[in-house]
Coordinates of C-alpha atoms in Angstrom, one line a residue:
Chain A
X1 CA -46.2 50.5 -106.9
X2 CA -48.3 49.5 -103.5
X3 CA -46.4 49.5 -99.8
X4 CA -46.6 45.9 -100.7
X5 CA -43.0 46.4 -103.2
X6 CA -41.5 49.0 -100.9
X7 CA -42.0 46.6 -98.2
X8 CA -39.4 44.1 -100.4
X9 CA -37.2 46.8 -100.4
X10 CA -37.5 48.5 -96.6
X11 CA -37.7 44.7 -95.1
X12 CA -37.9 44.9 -90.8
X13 CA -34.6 43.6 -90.9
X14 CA -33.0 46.1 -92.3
X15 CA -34.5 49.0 -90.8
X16 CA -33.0 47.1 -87.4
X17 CA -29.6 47.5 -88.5
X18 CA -30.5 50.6 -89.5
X19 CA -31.6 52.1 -86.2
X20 CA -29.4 49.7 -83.9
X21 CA -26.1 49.4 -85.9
X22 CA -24.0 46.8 -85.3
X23 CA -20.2 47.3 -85.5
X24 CA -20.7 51.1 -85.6
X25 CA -17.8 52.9 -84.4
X26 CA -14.0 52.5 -84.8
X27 CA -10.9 49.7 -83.9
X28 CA -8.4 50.9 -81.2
X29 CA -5.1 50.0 -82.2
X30 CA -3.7 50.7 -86.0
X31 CA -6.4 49.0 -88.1
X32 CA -6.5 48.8 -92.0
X33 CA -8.8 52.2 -92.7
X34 CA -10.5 52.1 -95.9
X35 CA -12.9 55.6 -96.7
X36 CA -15.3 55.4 -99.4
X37 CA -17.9 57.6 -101.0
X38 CA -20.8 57.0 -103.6
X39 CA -19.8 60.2 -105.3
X40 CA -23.5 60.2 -106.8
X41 CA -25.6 60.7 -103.6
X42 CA -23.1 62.1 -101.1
X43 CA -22.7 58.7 -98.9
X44 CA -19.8 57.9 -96.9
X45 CA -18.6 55.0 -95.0
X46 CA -15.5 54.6 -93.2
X47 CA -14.5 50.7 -92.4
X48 CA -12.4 49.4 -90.4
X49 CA -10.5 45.7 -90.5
X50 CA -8.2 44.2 -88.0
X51 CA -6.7 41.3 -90.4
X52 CA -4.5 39.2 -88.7
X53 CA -3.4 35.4 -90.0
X54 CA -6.3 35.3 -92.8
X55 CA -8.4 36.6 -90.6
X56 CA -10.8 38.8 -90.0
X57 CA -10.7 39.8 -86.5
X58 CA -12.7 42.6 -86.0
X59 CA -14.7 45.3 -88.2
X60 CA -15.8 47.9 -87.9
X61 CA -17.5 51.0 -89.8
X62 CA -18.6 54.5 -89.3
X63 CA -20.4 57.0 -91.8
X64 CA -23.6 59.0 -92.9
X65 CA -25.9 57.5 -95.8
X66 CA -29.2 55.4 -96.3
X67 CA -31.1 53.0 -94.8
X68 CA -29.6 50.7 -97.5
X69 CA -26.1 51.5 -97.2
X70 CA -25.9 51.8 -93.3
X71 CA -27.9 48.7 -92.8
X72 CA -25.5 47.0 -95.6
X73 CA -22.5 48.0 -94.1
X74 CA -23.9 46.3 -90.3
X75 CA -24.9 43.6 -91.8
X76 CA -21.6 43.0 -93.7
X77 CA -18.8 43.7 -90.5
X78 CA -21.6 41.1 -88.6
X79 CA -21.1 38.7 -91.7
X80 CA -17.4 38.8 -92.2
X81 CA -16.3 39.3 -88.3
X82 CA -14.5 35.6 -87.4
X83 CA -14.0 35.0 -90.6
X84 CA -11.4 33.6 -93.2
X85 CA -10.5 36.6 -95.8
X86 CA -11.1 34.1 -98.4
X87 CA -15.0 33.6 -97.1
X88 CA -15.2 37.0 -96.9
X89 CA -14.6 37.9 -100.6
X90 CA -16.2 34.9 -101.5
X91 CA -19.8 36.3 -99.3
X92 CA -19.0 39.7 -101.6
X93 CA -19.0 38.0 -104.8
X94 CA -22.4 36.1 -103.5
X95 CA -23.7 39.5 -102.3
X96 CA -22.8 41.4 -105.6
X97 CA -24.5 38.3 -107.6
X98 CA -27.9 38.5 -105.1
X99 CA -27.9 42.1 -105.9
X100 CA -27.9 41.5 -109.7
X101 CA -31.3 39.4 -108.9
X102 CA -29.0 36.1 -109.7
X103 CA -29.8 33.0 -108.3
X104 CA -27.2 32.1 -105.5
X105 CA -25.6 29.1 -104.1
X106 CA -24.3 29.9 -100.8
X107 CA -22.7 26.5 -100.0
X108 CA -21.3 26.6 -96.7
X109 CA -21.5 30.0 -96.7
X110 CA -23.8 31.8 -94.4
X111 CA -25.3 35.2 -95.0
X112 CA -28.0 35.2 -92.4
X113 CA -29.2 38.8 -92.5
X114 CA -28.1 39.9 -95.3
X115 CA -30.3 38.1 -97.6
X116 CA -32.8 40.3 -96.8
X117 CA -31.2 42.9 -98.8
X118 CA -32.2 41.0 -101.6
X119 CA -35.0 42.9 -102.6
X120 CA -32.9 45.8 -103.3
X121 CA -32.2 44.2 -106.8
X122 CA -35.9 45.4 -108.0
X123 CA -34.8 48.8 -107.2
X124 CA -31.6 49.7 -109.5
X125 CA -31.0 52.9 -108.2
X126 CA -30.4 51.8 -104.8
X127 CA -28.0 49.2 -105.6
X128 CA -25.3 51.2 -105.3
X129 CA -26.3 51.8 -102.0
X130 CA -26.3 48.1 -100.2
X131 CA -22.7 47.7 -102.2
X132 CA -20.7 50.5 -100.8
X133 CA -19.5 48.4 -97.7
X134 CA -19.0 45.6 -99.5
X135 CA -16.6 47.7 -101.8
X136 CA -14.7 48.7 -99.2
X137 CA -13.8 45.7 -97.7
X138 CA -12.7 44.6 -100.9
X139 CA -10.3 47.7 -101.2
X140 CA -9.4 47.0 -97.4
X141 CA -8.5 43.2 -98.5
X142 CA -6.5 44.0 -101.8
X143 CA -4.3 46.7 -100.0
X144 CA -3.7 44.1 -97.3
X145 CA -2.9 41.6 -99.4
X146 CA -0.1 44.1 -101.0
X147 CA 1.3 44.5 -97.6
Chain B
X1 CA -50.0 80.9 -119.0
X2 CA -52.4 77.9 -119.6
X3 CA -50.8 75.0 -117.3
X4 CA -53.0 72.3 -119.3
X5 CA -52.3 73.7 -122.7
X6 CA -48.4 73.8 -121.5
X7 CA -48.5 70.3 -120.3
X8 CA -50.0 69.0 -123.6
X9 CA -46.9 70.1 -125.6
X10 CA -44.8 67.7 -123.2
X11 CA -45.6 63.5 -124.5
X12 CA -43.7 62.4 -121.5
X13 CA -45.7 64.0 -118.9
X14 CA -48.7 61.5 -119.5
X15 CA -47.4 58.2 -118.4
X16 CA -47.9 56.3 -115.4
X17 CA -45.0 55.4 -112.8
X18 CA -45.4 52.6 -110.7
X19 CA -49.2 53.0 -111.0
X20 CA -49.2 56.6 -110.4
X21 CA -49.5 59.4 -113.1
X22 CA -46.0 60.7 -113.0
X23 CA -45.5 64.0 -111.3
X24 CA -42.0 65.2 -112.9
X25 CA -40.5 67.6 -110.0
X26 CA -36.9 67.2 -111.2
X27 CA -36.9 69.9 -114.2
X28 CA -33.6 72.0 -112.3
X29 CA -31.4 68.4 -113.3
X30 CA -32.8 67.9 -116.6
X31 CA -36.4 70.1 -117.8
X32 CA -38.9 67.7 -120.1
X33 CA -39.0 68.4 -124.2
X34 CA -41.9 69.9 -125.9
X35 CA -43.0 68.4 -129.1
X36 CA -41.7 71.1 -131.1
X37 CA -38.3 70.3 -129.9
X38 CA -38.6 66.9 -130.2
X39 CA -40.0 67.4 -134.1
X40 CA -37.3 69.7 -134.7
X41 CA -34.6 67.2 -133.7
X42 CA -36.5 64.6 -136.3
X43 CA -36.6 67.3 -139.2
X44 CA -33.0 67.7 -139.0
X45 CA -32.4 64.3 -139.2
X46 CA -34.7 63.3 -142.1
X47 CA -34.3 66.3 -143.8
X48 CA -31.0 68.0 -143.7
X49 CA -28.6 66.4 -141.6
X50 CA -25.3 67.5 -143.1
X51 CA -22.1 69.3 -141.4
X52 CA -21.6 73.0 -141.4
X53 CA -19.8 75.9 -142.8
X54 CA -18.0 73.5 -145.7
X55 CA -19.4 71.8 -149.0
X56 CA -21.2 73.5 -151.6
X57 CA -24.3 71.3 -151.5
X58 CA -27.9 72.0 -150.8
X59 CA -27.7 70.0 -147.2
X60 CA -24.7 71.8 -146.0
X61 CA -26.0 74.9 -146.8
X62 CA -29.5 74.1 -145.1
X63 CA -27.6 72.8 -141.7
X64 CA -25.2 75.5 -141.8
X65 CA -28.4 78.1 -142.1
X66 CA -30.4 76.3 -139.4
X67 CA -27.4 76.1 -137.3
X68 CA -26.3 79.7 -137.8
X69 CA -30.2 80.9 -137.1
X70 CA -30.3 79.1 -134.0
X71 CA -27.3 81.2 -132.8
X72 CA -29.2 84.5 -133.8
X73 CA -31.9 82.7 -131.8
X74 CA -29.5 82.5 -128.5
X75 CA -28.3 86.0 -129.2
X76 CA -31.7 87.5 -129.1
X77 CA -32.8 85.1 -125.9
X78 CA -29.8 87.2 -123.8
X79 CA -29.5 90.2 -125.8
X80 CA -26.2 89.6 -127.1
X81 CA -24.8 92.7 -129.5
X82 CA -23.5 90.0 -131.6
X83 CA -23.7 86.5 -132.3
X84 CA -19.6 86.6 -132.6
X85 CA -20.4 86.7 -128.3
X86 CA -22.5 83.6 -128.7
X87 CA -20.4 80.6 -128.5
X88 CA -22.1 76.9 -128.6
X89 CA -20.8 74.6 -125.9
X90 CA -21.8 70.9 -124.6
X91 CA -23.3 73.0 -122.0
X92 CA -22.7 75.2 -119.2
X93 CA -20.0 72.9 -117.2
X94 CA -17.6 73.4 -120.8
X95 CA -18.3 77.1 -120.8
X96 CA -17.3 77.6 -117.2
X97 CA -14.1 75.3 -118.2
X98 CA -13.8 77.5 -121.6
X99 CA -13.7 80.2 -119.4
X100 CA -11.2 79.1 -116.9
X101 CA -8.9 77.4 -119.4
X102 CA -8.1 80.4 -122.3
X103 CA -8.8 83.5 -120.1
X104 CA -7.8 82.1 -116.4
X105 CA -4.9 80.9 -117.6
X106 CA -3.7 83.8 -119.8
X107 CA -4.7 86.5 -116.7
X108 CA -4.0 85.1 -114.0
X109 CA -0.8 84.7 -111.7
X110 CA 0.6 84.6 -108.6
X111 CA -0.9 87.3 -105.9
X112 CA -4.3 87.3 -108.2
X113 CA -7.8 86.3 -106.9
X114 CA -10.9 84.2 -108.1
X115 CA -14.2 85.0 -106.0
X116 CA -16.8 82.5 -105.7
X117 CA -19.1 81.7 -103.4
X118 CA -20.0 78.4 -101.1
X119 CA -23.2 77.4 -102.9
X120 CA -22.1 76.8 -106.4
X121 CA -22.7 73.8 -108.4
X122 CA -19.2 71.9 -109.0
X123 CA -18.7 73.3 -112.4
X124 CA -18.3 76.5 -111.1
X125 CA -15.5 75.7 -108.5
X126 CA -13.9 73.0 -110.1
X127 CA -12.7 75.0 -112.7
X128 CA -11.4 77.9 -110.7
X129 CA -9.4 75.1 -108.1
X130 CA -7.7 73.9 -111.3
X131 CA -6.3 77.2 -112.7
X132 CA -5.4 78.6 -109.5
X133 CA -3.2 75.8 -108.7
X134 CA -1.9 76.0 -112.7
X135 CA -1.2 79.9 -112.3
X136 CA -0.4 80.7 -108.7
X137 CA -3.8 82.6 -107.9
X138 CA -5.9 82.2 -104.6
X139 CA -9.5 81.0 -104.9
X140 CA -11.6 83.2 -102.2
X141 CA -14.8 82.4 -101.1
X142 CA -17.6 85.0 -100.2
X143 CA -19.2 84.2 -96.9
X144 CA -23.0 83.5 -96.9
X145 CA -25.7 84.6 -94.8
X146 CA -27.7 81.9 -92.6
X147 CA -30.5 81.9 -94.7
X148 CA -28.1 81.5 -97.9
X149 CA -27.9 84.8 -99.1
X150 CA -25.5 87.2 -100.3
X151 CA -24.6 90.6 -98.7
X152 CA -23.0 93.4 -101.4
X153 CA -20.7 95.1 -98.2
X154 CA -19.3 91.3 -98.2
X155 CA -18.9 91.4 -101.7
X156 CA -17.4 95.1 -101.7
X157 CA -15.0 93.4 -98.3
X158 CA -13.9 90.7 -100.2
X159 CA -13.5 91.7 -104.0
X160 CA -10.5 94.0 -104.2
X161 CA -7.7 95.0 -106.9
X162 CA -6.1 91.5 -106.3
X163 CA -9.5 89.7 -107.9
X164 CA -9.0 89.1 -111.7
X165 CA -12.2 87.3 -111.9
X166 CA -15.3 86.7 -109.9
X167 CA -17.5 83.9 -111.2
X168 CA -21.3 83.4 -109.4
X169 CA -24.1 81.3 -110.3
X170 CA -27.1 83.3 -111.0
X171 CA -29.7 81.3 -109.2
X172 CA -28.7 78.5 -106.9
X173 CA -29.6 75.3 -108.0
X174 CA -30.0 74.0 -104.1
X175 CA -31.5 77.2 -102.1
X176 CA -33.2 78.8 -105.2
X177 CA -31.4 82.0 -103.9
X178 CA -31.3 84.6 -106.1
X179 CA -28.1 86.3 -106.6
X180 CA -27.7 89.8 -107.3
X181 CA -25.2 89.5 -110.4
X182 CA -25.7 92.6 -111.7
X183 CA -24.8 94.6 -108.6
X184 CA -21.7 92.0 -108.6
X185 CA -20.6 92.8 -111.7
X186 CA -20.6 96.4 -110.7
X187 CA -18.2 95.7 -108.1
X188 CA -16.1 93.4 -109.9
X189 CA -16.0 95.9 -112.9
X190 CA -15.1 98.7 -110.0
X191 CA -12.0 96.7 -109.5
X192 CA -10.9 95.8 -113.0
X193 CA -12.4 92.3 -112.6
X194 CA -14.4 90.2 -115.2
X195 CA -17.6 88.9 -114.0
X196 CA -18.7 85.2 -115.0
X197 CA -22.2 84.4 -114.8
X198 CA -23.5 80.9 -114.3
X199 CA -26.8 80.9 -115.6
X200 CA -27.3 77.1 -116.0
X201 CA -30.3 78.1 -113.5
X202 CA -31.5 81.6 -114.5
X203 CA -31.9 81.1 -118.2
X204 CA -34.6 78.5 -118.5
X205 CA -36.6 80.8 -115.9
X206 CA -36.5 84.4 -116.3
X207 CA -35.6 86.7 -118.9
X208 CA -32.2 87.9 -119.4
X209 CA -30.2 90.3 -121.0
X210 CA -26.3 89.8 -120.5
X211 CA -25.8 93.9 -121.5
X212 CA -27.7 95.1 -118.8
X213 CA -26.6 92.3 -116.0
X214 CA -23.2 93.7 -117.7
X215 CA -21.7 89.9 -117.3
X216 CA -18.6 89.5 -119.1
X217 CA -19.5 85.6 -119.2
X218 CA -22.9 83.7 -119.1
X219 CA -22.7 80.2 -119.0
X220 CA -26.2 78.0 -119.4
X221 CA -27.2 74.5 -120.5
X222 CA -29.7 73.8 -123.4
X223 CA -31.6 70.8 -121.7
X224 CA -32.9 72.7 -118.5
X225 CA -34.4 74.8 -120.4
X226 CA -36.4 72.4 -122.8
X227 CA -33.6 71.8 -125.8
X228 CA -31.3 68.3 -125.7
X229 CA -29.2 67.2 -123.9
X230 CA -25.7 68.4 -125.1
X231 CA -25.9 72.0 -125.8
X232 CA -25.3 75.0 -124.3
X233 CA -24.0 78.4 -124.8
X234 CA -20.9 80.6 -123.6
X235 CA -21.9 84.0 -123.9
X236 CA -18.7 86.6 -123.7
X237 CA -18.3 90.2 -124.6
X238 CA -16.7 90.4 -127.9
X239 CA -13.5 92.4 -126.6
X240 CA -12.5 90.0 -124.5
X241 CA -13.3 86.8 -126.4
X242 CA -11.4 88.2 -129.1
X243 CA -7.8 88.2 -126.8
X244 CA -8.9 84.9 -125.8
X245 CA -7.1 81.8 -127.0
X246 CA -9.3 78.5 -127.8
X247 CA -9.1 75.9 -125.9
X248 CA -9.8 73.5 -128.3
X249 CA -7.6 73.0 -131.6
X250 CA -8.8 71.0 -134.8
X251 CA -10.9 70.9 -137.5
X252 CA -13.4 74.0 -137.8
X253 CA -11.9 76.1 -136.0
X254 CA -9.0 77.1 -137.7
X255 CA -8.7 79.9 -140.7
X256 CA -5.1 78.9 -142.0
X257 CA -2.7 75.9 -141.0
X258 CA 1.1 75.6 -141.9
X259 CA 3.1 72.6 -140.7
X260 CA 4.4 74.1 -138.1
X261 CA 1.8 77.2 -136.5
X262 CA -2.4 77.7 -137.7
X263 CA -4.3 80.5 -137.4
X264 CA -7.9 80.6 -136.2
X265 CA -11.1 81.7 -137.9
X266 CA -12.9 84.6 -136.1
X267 CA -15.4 84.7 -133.3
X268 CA -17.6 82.6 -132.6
X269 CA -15.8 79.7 -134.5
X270 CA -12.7 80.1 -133.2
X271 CA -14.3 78.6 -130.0
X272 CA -15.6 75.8 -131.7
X273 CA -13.1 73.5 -132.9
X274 CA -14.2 69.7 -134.6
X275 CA -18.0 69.0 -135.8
X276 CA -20.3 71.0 -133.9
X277 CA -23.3 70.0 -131.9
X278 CA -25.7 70.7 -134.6
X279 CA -29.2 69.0 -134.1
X280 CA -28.7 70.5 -130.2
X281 CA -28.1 73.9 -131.4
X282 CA -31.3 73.3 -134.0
X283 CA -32.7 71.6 -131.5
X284 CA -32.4 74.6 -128.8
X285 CA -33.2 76.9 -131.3
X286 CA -36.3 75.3 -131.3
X287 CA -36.9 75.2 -127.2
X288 CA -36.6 79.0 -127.6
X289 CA -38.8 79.3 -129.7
X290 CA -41.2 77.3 -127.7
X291 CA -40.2 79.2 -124.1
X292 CA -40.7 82.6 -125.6
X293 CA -44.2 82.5 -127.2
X294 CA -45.1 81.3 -123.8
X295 CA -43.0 84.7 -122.4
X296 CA -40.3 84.4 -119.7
X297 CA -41.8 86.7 -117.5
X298 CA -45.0 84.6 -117.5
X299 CA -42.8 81.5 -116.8
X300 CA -41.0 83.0 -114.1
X301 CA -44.5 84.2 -112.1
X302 CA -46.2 80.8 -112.6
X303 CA -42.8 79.1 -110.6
X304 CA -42.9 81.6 -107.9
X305 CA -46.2 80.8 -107.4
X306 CA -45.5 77.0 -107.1
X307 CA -42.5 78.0 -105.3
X308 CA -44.5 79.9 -102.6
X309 CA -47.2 77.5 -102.6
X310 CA -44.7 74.6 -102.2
X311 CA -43.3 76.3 -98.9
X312 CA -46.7 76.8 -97.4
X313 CA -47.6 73.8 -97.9
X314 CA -44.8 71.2 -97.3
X315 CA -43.8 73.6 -93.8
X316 CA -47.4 72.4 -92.6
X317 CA -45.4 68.9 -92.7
X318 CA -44.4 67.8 -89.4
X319 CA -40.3 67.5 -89.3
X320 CA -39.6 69.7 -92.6
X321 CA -36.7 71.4 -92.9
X322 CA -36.4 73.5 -95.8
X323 CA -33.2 75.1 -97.0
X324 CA -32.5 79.0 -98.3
X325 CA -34.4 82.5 -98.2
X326 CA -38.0 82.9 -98.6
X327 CA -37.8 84.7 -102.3
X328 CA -36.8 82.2 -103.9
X329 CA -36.6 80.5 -107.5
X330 CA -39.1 77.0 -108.5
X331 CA -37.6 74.9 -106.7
X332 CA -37.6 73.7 -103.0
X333 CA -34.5 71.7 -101.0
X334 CA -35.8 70.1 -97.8
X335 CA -35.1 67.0 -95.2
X336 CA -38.1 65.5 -94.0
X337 CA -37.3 64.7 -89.9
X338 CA -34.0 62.0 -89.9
X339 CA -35.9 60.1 -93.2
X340 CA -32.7 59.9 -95.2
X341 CA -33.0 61.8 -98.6
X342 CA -32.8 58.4 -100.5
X343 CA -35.1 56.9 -98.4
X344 CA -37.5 59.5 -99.1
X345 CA -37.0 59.8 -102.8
X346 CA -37.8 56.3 -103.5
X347 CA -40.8 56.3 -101.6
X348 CA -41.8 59.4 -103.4
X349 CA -41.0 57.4 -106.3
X350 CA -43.1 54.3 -105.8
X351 CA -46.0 57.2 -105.8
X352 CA -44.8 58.2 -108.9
X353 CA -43.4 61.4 -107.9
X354 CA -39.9 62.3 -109.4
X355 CA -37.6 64.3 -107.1
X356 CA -33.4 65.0 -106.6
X357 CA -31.9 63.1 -103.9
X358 CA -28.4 63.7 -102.7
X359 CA -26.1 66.6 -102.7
X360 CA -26.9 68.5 -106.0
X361 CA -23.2 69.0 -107.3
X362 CA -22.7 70.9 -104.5
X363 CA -20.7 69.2 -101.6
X364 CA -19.0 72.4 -100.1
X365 CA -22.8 73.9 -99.8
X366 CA -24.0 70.5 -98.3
X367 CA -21.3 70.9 -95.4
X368 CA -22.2 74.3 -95.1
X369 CA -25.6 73.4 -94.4
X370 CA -24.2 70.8 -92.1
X371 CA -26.1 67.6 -94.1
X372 CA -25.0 64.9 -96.0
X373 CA -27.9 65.2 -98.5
X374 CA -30.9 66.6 -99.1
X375 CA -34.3 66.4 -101.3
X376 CA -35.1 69.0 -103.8
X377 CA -38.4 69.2 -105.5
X378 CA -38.0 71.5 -108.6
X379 CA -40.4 73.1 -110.5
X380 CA -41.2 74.8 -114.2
X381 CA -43.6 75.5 -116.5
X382 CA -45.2 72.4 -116.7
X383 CA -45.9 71.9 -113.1
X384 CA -49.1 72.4 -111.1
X385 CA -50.3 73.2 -107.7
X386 CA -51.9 69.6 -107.9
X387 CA -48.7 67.9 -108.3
X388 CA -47.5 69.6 -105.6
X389 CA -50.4 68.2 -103.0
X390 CA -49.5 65.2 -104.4
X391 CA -46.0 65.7 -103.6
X392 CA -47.1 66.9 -99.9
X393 CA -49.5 64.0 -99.8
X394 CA -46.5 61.6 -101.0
X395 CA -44.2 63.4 -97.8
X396 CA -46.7 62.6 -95.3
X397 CA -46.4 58.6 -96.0
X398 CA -43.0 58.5 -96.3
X399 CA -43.3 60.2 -92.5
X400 CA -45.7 57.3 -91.8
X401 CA -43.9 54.5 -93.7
X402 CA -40.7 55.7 -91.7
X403 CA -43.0 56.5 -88.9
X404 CA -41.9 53.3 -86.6
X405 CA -38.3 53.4 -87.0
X406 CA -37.4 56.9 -85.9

C-alpha cells in the first residue's frame, strides 16, 4: 500500500477536525450525557445532547482517541446540531451504510464533511473508530426517547 | 540460533502486506506457528482424531497416548514433579480464573488479602476483583517504581499475615519488566501465602522451572509460544491442587456419579471436565518440541538483543517515548510524539509492518502511565535486526506523514 491509499483514509479534512475540533467541550445546564468506550483500543468519548421539541439543540463531545474517532465525533455534533432527531438517526443509518462501502442516497440529507470519512470503509480495522460517536448519539436518542 | 533457518520453519512469515514483505512484530498477542506444529495439528486430524481416556479402540488409545505425552512434554518444559501438577486449560486467562474460582473461593474471607500489582494483564485482576467481592477479601495493589519496576521492601511492606494469595505476572506484557517471582514467592511463602505466577509472557521466552521459582501456580498460553490457539496450562503443586475443588463439573472429570452427589477422578483430570482440547495439547506438544531444540536460553539472548537494539534505535527517533526499565523482555511499548497509537499502527501497517495498538489488556497500567494507548512492537525468535530498521524506518514516515498536523 503507497501514501496514495493512506491518503483515502487520512483525507485533509479529517485531519482539520482532528486538530481544530469542533463542538469539543461540554453543555452547561443538565444535558443528556452519554459515555462510551471502544473497549478494544482504549477510546473514549463523552457526548453531550441538549434535545428539546425533536430537536437537537446543541452537541457537544469530549474524549481521547484517534484521528478517526475524534474527527468522527466533530464532524457528527457539526452534522446533527439544528437538527430534527429523526434526520439525525436517519444521517447515522447513512453513515453506518457509507462505512460498510454501500452505495448511499442521501436525499435531502446533507453530510457535508463527513463523507470524507468514506474511505475508512477500505480499512476494517478502523471502522470501529469513525462509528463510536455515532453510537453514542444513538444511545443518547433511545434513552431520551424513554424519558 | 540461525535467524534464517528459524524463519524458514514459519510459512506465514513469507508473504507480502500491502506491497511490503510482512514484518510480524506482534508475537507477545499471538507468536506465528512453525511447520512442525502446523503438521502436527494435520496428523492428528487425518490420523487419529478420536476422544480420550474412554473406548477400547486403536484411535482412542493413539489420542489418549499423544494427548497424555504432550502433558509429560509440559511437565518437563517447567520442571513439574508430576504431571498430576499439569493441568490443560483454554489458556492462561482460565488458569488464572481456575485459580481464583476453586482455591480463592475456598481460602479466602473477610479480613484476607490478594496482592497484585498495577501492570497486569486483565486476566490477572479480573479474577481477583471477582472473588474478593464473592468472599469478603481486599484486593491490594503493590506500588510501582517510575520506571515500572518492582521493589522487594515494597513487597515485604505490603504482603503480611492478612495476604492469602499474591498473584504476579512474570514478565509484563506492556513494559517487558521483569519481575522477580521467585524472591516473591519467598515472601509470600514467609507469610503463609500461595504465590500465582502468570507466565503467559515468561514461558514462550525463557526457561523455567516452577520448583525452583517455588510458584504454587503458573499460568501460560500455548499460542504465544508457537502451539494453537486454545491451549494452555495451569501448573499447581500437587498438595494444594489435591484440596482444590474443580470448577468445572461434567463429563471426564468425574470418577463415580450417584443421582444425587459424584465423585471426581484424580489430579490432573479432575481439572478437566467435558472433551478436552486435544489437537492443542498435541499440538503444543509439538511447539515444545520445536522451542527446545532451538534452546530457551538461546531464545531468550537473541530477544534481548533485539530488545536492546530496538531501544537504541527507535530513541534516536525524534518524539519517542518509550515505556518501562531498560532490562527488559522482546518487546518495546512506545508513543511516537502526539501521533495517536492507531494512527501510527495503520501507517506501519500500509508498510507492512505488524504492531499492537491500544492498551494491551491493561487499562489500570495505561492510567498509570497517564496515556490512553500506546504502541508495542514485540519480538521472538523469528525476528531480525532488519525488521526492526524497517520498523524504525516505518516510525520516521509516520512522523513525516503526521508531520503537518501536529
Amino acid at each position: 500500500m503507497s501514501f496514495n491509499n493512506l491518503d483515502t483514509l487520512y483525507r485533509q479534512v479529517i485531519m482539520d477536525h482532528y486538530k481544530n475540533p469542533r463542538n469539543r467541550g461540554s453543555i452547561e445546564g443538565n444535558p443528556m450525557t452519554v459515555d462510551m468506550n471502544n473497549p478494544t483500543c482504549g477510546d473514549r468519548i463523552q457526548l453531550q445532547l441538549l434535545v428539546d421539541d425533536g430537536i437537537v439543540k446543541d452537541a457537544k463531545f469530549d474524549g481521547e482517541g484517534c484521528s478517526i474517532s475524534l474527527s468522527s465525533a466533530s464532524m457528527m455534533t457539526q452534522a446533527i446540531k439544528g437538527k430534527p432527531v429523526d434526520e439525525a438517526l436517519k444521517m447515522s443509518e447513512l453513515f453506518s451504510d457509507l462505512m460498510q462501502g454501500k452505495d448511499i442516497d442521501e436525499g435531502d440529507i446533507d453530510l457535508g464533511d463527513i463523507e470524507a470519512l468514506q474511505g475508512v470503509s477500505k480499512f476494517p480495522a478502523r471502522i470501529k473508530c469513525a462509528t463510536l460517536a455515532w453510537k453514542a448519539m444513538e444511545k443518547g436518542v433511545d434513552v431520551e426517547k424513554e424519558d | 540460533m540461525d535467524v534464517k533457518a528459524v524463519r524458514d520453519e514459519f510459512p506465514i512469515l513469507h508473504q507480502e502486506v500491502n506491497g511490503h514483505p510482512l514484518v510480524y512484530l506482534d508475537s507477545s498477542a499471538t507468536s506465528q506457528k512453525p511447520i512442525k506444529v502446523i503438521e502436527k495439528l494435520d496428523e492428528y486430524y487425518r490420523g487419529y482424531n478420536s476422544n480420550v481416556h474412554r473406548g477400547v479402540h486403536t484411535l482412542g488409545t493413539k489420542a489418549t497416548d499423544e494427548y497424555e505425552g504432550a502433558r509429560e512434554k509440559v511437565r518437563r518444559f517447567i520442571n513439574a514433579s508430576s504431571t498430576q501438577e499439569v493441568i490443560f486449560t483454554r489458556g492462561t486467562t482460565t488458569a488464572i480464573n481456575t485459580v481464583a474460582a476453586s482455591y480463592g473461593r475456598a481460602n479466602l474471607s473477610e479480613g484476607d488479602e490478594v496482592v497484585i500489582t498495577p501492570m497486569e494483564h486483565h486476566s490477572n485482576i479480573i479474577p481477583w476483583q471477582q472473588i474478593v467481592k464473592e468472599t469478603g477479601a481486599t484486593l491490594k495493589y503493590l506500588p510501582l517504581q517510575s520506571d515500572g519496576t518492582i521493589l522487594l521492601d515494597d513487597v515485604k511492606k505490603t504482603v503480611t499475615s492478612k495476604t492469602k494469595i499474591v498473584a504476579i505476572m512474570h514478565v509484563s506484557n506492556v513494559l517487558g519488566t521483569i519481575n522477580p517471582v521467585k524472591e516473591i514467592a519467598q515472601i509470600a511463602h514467609n507469610h503463609g501465602a500461595v504465590m500465582l505466577v502468570d507466565g503467559a509472557q515468561s514461558a514462550p521466552h525463557m526457561k523455567i522451572d516452577v520448583q525452583d521459582l517455588d510458584a504454587d501456580f503458573y499460568a501460560f498460553s500455548g499460542h504465544k509460544m508457537c502451539g494453537p490457539t486454545g491451549i494452555g496450562v495451569l501448573y499447581g503443586k500437587k498438595a494444594l491442587l489435591e484440596k482444590m475443588e474443580p470448577v468445572e463439573f461434567g463429563g471426564e472429570m468425574i470418577d463415580f456419579v450417584n443421582l444425587y452427589d459424584s465423585t471426581w477422578k484424580e489430579l490432573p483430570w479432575k481439572f478437566e471436565g467435558g472433551t478436552p482440547i486435544i489437537a492443542g495439547a498435541v499440538g503444543l506438544g509439538a511447539a515444545i518440541d520445536f522451542l527446545t531444540d532451538i534452546g530457551l536460553d538461546e531464545i531468550k539472548q537473541h530477544e534481548e538483543k533485539l530488545a536492546s537494539y530496538a531501544m537504541q534505535e527507535m530513541n534516536k527517533v525524534d518524539g519517542m517515548t518509550i515505556y518501562g526499565p531498560e532490562h527488559r523482555a522482546g518487546l518495546v511499548t512506545f508513543n511516537l510524539s502526539d501521533v495517536h497509537p492507531h494512527d501510527l499502527a495503520t501507517v506501519l501497517d500500509a508498510e507492512g509492518i505488524a504492531v499492537r495498538a491500544g492498551h494491551h489488556c491493561a487499562q489500570p497500567l495505561m492510567r498509570w502511565l497517564e496515556v490512553s494507548a500506546t504502541a508495542r512492537a514485540s519480538f521472538y525468535l523469528y525476528n531480525t535486526e532488519q525488521e526492526i530498521d524497517k520498523l524504525v524506518a516505518g516510525l520516521k514516515t509516520t512522523k513525516e506523514y503526521f508531520g503537518d498536523v501536529f
